[in-house]
Coordinates of C-alpha atoms in Angstrom, one line a residue:
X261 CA 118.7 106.5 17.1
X262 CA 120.1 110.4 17.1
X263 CA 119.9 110.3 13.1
X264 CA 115.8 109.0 13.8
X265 CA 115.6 112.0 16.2
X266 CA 116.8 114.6 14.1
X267 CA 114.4 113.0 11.6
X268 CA 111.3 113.4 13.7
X269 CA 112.5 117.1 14.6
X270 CA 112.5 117.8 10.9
X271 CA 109.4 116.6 10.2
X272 CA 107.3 117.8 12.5
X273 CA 109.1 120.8 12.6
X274 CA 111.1 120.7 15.7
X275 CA 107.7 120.0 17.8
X276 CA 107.8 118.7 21.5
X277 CA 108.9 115.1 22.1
X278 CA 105.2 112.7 22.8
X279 CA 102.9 115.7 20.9
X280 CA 101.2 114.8 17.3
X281 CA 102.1 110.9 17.4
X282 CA 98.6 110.6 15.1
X283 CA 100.4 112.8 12.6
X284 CA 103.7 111.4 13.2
X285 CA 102.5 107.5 12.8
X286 CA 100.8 109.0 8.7
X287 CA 103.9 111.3 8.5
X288 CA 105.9 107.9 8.7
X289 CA 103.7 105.2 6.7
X290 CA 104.5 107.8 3.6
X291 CA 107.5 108.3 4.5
X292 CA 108.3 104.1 4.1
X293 CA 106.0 103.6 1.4
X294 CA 103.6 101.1 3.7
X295 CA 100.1 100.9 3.2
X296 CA 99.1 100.1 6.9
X297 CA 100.6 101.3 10.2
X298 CA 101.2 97.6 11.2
X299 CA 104.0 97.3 8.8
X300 CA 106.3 100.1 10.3
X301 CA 109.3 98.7 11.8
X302 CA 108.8 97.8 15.3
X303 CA 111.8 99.7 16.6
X304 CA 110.9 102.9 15.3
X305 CA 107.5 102.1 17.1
X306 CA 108.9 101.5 20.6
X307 CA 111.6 104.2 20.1
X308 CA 108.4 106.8 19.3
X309 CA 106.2 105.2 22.2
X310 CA 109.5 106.1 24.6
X311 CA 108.7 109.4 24.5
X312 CA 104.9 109.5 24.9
X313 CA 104.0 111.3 28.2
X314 CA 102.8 108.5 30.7
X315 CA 99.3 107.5 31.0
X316 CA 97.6 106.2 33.9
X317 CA 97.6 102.4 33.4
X318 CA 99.7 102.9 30.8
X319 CA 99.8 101.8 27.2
X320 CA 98.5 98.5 27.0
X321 CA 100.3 95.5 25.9
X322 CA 99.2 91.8 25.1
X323 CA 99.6 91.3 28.9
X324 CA 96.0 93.8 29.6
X325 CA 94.2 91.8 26.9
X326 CA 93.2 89.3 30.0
X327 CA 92.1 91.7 33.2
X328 CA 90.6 94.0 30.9
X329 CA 88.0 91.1 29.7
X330 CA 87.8 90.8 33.1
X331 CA 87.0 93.8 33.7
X332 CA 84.7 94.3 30.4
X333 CA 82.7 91.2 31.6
X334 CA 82.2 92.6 35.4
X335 CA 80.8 96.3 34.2
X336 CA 78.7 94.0 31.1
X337 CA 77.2 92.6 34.3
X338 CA 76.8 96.2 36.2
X339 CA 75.2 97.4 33.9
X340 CA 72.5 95.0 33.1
X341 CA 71.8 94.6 37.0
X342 CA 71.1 98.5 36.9
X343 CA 69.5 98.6 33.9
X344 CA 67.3 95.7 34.8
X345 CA 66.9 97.7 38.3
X346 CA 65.6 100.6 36.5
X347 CA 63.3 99.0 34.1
X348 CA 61.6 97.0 36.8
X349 CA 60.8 100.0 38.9
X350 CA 59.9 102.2 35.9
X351 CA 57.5 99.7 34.6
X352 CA 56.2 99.5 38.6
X353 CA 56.0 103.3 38.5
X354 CA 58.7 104.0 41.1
X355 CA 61.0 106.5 39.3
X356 CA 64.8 106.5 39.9
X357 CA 66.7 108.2 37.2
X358 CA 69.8 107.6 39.1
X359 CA 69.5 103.8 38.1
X360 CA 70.3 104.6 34.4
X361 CA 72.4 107.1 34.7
X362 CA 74.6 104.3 36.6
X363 CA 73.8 102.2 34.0
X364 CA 75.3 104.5 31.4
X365 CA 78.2 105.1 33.6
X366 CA 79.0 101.4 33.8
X367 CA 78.4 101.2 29.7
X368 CA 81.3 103.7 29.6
X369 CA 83.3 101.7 31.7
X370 CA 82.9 98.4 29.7
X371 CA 83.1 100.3 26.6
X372 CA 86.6 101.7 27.6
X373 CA 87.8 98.2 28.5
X374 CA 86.9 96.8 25.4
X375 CA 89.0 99.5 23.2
X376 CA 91.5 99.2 25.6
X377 CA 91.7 94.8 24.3
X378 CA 92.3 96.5 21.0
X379 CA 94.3 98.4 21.6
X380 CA 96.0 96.4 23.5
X381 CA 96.4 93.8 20.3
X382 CA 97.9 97.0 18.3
X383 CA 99.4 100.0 19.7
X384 CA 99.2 101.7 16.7
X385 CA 95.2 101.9 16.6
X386 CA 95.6 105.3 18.3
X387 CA 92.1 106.8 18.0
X388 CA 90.9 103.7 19.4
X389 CA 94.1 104.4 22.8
X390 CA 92.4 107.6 22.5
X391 CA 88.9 107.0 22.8
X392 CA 89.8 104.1 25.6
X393 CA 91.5 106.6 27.6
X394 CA 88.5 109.3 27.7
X395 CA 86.1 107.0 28.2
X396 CA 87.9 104.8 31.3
X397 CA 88.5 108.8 32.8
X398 CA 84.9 110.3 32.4
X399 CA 83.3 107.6 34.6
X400 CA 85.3 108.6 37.4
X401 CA 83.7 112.1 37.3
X402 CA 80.2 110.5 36.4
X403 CA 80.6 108.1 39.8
X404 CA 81.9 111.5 41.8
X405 CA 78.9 113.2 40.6
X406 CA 76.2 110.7 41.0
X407 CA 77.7 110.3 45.5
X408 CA 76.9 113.9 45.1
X409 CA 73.8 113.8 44.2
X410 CA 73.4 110.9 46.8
X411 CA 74.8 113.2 49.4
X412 CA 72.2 116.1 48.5
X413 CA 69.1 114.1 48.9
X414 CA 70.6 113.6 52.6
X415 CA 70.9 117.4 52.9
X416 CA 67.1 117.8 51.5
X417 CA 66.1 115.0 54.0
X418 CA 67.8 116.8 56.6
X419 CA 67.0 119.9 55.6
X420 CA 63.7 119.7 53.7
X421 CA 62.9 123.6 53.2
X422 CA 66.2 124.8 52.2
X423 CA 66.7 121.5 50.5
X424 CA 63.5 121.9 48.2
X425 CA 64.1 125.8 47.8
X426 CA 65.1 126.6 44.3
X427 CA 67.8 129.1 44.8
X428 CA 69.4 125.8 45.9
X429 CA 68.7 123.7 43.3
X430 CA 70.0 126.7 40.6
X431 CA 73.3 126.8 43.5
X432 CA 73.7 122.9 42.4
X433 CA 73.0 123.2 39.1
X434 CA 75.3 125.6 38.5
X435 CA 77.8 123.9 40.1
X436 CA 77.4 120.7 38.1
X437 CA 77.7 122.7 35.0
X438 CA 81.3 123.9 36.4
X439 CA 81.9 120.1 36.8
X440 CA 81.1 119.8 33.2
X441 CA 83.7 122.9 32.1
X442 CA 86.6 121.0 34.1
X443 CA 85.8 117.3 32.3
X444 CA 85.6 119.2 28.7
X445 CA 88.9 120.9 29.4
X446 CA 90.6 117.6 31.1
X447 CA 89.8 115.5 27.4
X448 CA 91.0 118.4 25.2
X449 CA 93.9 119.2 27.0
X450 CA 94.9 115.5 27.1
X451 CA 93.8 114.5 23.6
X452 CA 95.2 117.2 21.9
X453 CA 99.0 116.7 22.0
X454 CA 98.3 113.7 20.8
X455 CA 96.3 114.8 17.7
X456 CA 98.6 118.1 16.7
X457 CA 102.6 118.6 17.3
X458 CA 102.8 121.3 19.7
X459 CA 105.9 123.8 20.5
X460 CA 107.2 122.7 23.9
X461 CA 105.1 125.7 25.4
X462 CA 101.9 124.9 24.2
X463 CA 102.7 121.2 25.5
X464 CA 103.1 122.1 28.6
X465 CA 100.4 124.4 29.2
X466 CA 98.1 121.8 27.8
X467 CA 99.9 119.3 31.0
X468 CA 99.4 121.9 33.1
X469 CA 95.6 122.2 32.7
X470 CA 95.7 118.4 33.0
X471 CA 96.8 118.7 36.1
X472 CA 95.1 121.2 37.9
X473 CA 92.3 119.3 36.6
X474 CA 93.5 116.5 38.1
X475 CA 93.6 118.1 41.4
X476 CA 89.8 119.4 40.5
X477 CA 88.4 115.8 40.0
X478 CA 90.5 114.4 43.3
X479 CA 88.5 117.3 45.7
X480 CA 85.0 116.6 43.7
X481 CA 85.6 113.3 44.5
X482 CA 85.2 113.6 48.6
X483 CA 82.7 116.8 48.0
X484 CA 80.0 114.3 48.8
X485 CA 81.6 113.5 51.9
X486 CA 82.2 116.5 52.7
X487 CA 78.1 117.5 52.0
X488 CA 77.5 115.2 54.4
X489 CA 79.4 116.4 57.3
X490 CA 78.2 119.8 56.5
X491 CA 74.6 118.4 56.6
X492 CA 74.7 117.5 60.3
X493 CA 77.1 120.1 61.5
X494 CA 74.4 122.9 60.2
X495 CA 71.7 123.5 62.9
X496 CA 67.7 122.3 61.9
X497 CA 66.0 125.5 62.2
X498 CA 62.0 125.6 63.3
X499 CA 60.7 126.0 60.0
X500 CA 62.4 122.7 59.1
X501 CA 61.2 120.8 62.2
X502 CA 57.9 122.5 61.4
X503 CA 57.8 121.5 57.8
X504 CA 55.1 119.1 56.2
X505 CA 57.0 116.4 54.9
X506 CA 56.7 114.2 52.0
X507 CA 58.6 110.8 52.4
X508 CA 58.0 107.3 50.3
X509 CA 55.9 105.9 53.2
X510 CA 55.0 102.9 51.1
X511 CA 58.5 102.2 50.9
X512 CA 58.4 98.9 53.3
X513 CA 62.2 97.5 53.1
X514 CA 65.7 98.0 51.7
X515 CA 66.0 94.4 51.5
X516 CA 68.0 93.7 48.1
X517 CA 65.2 91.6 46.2
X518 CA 62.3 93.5 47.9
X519 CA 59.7 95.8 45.3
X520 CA 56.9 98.5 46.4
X521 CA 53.8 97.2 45.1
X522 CA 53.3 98.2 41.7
X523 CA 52.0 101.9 41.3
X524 CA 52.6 102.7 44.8
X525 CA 53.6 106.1 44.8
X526 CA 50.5 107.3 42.6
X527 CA 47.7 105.9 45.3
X528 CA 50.3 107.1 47.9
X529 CA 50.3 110.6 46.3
X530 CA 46.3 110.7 46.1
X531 CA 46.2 109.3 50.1
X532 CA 49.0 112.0 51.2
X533 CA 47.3 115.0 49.8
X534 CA 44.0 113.7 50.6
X535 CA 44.8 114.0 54.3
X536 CA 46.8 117.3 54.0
X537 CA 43.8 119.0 52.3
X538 CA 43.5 121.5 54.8
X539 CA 47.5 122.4 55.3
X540 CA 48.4 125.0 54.1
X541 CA 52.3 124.4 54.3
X542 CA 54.1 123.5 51.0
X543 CA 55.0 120.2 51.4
X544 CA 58.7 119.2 50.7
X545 CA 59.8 116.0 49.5
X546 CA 62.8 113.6 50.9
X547 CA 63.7 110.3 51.1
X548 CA 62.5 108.2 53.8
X549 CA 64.1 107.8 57.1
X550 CA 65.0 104.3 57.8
X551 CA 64.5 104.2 61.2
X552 CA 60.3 104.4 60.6
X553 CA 59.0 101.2 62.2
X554 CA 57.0 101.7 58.8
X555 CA 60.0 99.8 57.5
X556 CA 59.3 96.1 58.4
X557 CA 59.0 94.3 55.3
X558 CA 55.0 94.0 55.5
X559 CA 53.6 95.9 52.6
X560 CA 49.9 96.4 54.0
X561 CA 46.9 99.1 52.7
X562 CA 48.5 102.5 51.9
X563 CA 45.9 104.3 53.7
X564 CA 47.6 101.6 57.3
X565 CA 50.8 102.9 56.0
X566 CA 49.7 106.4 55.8
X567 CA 48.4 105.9 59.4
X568 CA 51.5 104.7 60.8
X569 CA 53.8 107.4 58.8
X570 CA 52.0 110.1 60.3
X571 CA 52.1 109.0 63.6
X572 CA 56.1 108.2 63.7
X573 CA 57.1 112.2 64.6
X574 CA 60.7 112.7 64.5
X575 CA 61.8 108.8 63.4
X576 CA 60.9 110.3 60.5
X577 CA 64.4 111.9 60.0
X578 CA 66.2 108.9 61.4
X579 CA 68.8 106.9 59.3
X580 CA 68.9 103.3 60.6
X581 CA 72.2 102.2 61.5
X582 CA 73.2 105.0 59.2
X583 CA 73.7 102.5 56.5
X584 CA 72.6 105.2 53.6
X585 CA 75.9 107.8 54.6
X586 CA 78.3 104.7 55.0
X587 CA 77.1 103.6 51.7
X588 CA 78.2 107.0 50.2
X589 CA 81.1 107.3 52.6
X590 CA 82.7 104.2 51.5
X591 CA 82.3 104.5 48.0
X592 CA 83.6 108.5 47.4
X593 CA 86.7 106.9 49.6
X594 CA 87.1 104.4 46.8
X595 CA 86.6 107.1 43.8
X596 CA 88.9 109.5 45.8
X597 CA 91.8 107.4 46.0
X598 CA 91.6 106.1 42.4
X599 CA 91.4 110.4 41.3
X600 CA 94.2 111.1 43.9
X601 CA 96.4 108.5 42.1
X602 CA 95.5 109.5 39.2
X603 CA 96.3 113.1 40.0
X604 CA 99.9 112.2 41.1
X605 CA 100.5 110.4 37.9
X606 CA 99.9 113.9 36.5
X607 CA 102.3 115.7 38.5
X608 CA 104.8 113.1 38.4
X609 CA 105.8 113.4 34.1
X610 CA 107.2 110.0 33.5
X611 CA 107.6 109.5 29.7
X612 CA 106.5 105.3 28.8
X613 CA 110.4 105.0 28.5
X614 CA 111.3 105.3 32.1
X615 CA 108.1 105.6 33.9
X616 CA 107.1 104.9 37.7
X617 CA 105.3 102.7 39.1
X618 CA 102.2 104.2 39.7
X619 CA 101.3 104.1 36.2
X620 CA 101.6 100.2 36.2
X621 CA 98.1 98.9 34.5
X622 CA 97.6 96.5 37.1
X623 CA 97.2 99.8 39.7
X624 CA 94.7 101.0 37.4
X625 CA 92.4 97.9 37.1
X626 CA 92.6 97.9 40.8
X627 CA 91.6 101.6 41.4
X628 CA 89.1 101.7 38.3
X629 CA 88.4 98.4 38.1
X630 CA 88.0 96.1 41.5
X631 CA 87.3 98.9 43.3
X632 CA 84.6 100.5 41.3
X633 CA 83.3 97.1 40.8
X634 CA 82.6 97.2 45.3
X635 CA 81.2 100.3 45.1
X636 CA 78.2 99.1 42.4
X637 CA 77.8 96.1 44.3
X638 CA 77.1 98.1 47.6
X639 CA 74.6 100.4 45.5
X640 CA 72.8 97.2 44.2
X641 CA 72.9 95.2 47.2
X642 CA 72.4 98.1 49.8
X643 CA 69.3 99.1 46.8
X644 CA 70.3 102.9 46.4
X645 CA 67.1 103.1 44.7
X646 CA 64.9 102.6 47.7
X647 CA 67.2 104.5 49.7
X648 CA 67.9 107.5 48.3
X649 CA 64.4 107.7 46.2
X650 CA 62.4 110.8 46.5
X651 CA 58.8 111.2 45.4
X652 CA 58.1 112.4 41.9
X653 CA 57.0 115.8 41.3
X654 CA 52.7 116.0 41.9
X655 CA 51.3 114.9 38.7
X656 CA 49.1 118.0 37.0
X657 CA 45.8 116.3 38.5
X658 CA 47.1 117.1 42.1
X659 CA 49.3 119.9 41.7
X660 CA 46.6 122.8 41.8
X661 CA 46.1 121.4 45.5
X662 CA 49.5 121.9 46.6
X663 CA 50.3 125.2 48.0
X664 CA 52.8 127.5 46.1
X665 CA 56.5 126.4 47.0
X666 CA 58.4 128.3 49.5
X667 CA 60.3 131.2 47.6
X668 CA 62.4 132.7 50.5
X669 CA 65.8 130.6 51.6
X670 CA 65.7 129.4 55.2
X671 CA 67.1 131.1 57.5
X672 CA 69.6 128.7 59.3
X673 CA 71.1 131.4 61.8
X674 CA 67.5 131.4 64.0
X675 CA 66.0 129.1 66.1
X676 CA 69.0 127.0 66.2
X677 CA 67.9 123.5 67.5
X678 CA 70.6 120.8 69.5
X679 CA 68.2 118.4 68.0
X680 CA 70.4 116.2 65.5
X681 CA 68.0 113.8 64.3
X682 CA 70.6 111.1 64.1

C-alpha cells in the first residue's frame, strides 16, 4: 500500500489525503487503461475511500439502499400531503406560501434519498454522493428557516405594530439573506476538496469554514425558539393594545380535515374594511388567536363572524392551549439536535477508515429522517396553515381605503403593560 501512496502523492502532486477524489478516480481509469470507473480494482477503491474526510451518515453501502427507500417513500408522501394542502387552499383562495415552500423542502429531502440509493449501488458515482450530500444538508437550513418564519408571525401577532413595521421586515430580510451567505459557503467549502486536490492548508481552511458553519446552522436552528421567548418577555406597549387588528376571523377550526369556505378571506376583507370605514388607524395583520370562541367549528355568515370577532377584546391575542408555540417548540428541538450532531461530526475529523460512531448512517436517518418525518406530520396534522396564516395584503380595489402604514418603529420602552396576553 506505501508504493500506492507514494503513487497518489505523485500524481496529484503531493495534495492533501481525501481532497480531488473526482480527479483522482479519472487520474486512475487512465492510468489502468479502463473505460469505466466500475472496473478499477476494488482495493484501490477502499484504500482511496479510507482517507476521505467522514461524512455525516457516511458513505453509503448496499446496506442504506433499504431505509433510504424508506425514507424516499415517507418525504414522496410529505410532499404530496403539502402540496395537495397548498393547491386546495390556493384554488379556495386562502393563501399559504409556506405550504409549498415545505413542499419543496420535502422534494429535496426525497431527492437526496434517492441519489443517495445510487450511490449507494456504486461508490464511485461521486457527482451523484455529491449532489446526495448537498441536497440531504440544505433542507435542514430550509426547515430552520421556515420555524422562523413560524416564530415571527407569533411576534407580529403579539406585537402587531412593530411586527407590521417595515424597518422590521428589512431587519428579517436581511437576516435571511445572511442565512443564505452561510448555506452557499457550507456547500462550497464541502464540495470543493472533493472536486480539486488542495495543499493541506487550503484543506483545512476549507474544514474550518465547515465548521463554523456548522456551529452557524446548530444556533439558527433554536433562533425560533428563542423569538419566541423574546416575544413574551418584551412588554406590549399601548399603541399595540390600541392597534386595529386584522385577524382570519372566518378562520372557524384547526381541525386537520376542516376548510374555510371557499373565497373567504375576499368577502372577509370587503366586511372588515366596510366596518372600519371611519378608523383611521392602519390596520395590522396577524394570525388569529385560538382562544376566540369564534373558533368552534361552525362556519356561519361572515358578517355573524365579523360580529363575534369584534366583540371578543383581548381573546383576541390568546393562543389556546398554546398548541401553535409547542408546535414550533417541538419541531426546532428536533432540527436542533439533528444540526448539533451534525456539527460535532465536523469538529470531530474521522477519516471513513477509522471513523466514530456518530457518523453511523443509521444516526442520520434517525435525525434527518424519523425525526423530520414527526415534525411534518405535526405541521399537517396540527394544520400550520390555519394556524399560522395571515391575511393577504388588501387587493388594489380596497387598498386606497386603508390608511398609510405606520412608518415610525414602536417604541417598546413606554407604557410598559403586565398584560401578557397568554
Amino acid at each position: 500500500m506505501s508504493a500506492i501512496a507514494d503513487l497518489i502523492k505523485l500524481q496529484t502532486n503531493n495534495a492533501a489525503d481525501g481532497t480531488g477524489i473526482v480527479k483522482l478516480l479519472a487520474i486512475s481509469q487512465r492510468f489502468l487503461g479502463v473505460k469505466s470507473a466500475n472496473e478499477i480494482p476494488q482495493f484501490l477503491i477502499d484504500y482511496v475511500q479510507a482517507q476521505q474526510q467522514s461524512q455525516f451518515g457516511s458513505y453509503p453501502t448496499h446496506k442504506d439502499v433499504a431505509p433510504s427507500a424508506v425514507f424516499l417513500a415517507c418525504f414522496v408522501l410529505i410532499a404530496i400531503a403539502h402540496g395537495t394542502l397548498f393547491a386546495i387552499n390556493m384554488k379556495r383562495g386562502h393563501k399559504f406560501w409556506l405550504s409549498f415552500a415545505f413542499c419543496f423542502y420535502s422534494t429535496l429531502r426525497w431527492i437526496g434519498f434517492a441519489l443517495r440509493i445510487v450511490w449507494a449501488k456504486s461508490i464511485v458515482k461521486l457527482h451523484i454522493g455529491i449532489a446526495s450530500e448537498v441536497l440531504l444538508i440544505l433542507p435542514t437550513v430550509f426547515i430552520a428557516s421556515f420555524n422562523l418564519v413560524l416564530a415571527q408571525r407569533i411576534f407580529t401577532w403579539r406585537h402587531p405594530v412593530f411586527g407590521n413595521n417595515k424597518i422590521f421586515w428589512f431587519i428579517m430580510l436581511a437576516f435571511y439573506s445572511v442565512v443564505v451567505a452561510v448555506v452557499v459557503m457550507t456547500i462550497v467549502a464541502g464540495v470543493v476538496p472533493y472536486l480539486y486536490f488542495l495543499s493541506r492548508s487550503h484543506y483545512d481552511m476549507c474544514r474550518n469554514v465547515v465548521k463554523v458553519t456548522s456551529i452557524l446552522i446548530t444556533l439558527y436552528s433554536l433562533l425560533s425558539i428563542a423569538f419566541v421567548i423574546f416575544t413574551y418577555l418584551l412588554p406590549i406597549t399601548e399603541r399595540n393594545r390600541n392597534a386595529l387588528v386584522y385577524q382570519p376571523f372566518w378562520i372557524k377550526s384547526f381541525s386537520p380535515f376542516y376548510f374555510p369556505p371557499a373565497h373567504a378571506s375576499i368577502e372577509g376583507e370587503g366586511l372588515f374594511l366596510d366596518e372600519h370605514a371611519n378608523d383611521s388607524r392602519t390596520p395590522m395583520r396577524t394570525i388569529i388567536g385560538g382562544g376566540l370562541d369564534t373558533i368552534d367549528n361552525h362556519d356561519l355568515p361572515e358578517a355573524e363572524e365579523l360580529a363575534q370577532y369584534d366583540k371578543a377584546g383581548e381573546k383576541k391575542f390568546t393562543l389556546r392551549n398554546n398548541l401553535s408555540v409547542w408546535i414550533i417548540t417541538i419541531t426546532s428541538i428536533f432540527v436542533f439536535i439533528g444540526a448539533l450532531f451534525r456539527c460535532i461530526g465536523c469538529f470531530i475529523d474521522d477519516v471513513y477508515g477509522s471513523e466514530s460512531w456518530i457518523y453511523r448512517p443509521v444516526v442520520m436517518y434517525v435525525l434527518w429522517g424519523a425525526l423530520e418525518t414527526i415534525c411534518n406530520i405535526l405541521y399537517l396534522v396540527g394544520r400550520i396553515d390555519l394556524r399560522f396564516y395571515r391575511p393577504d395584503k388588501f387587493s388594489k380595489v380596497n387598498r386606497n381605503l386603508v390608511p398609510s402604514e405606520e412608518k415610525n418603529i414602536d417604541n417598546t420602552s413606554s407604557n410598559l403593560s403586565s398584560d401578557t396576553r397568554v
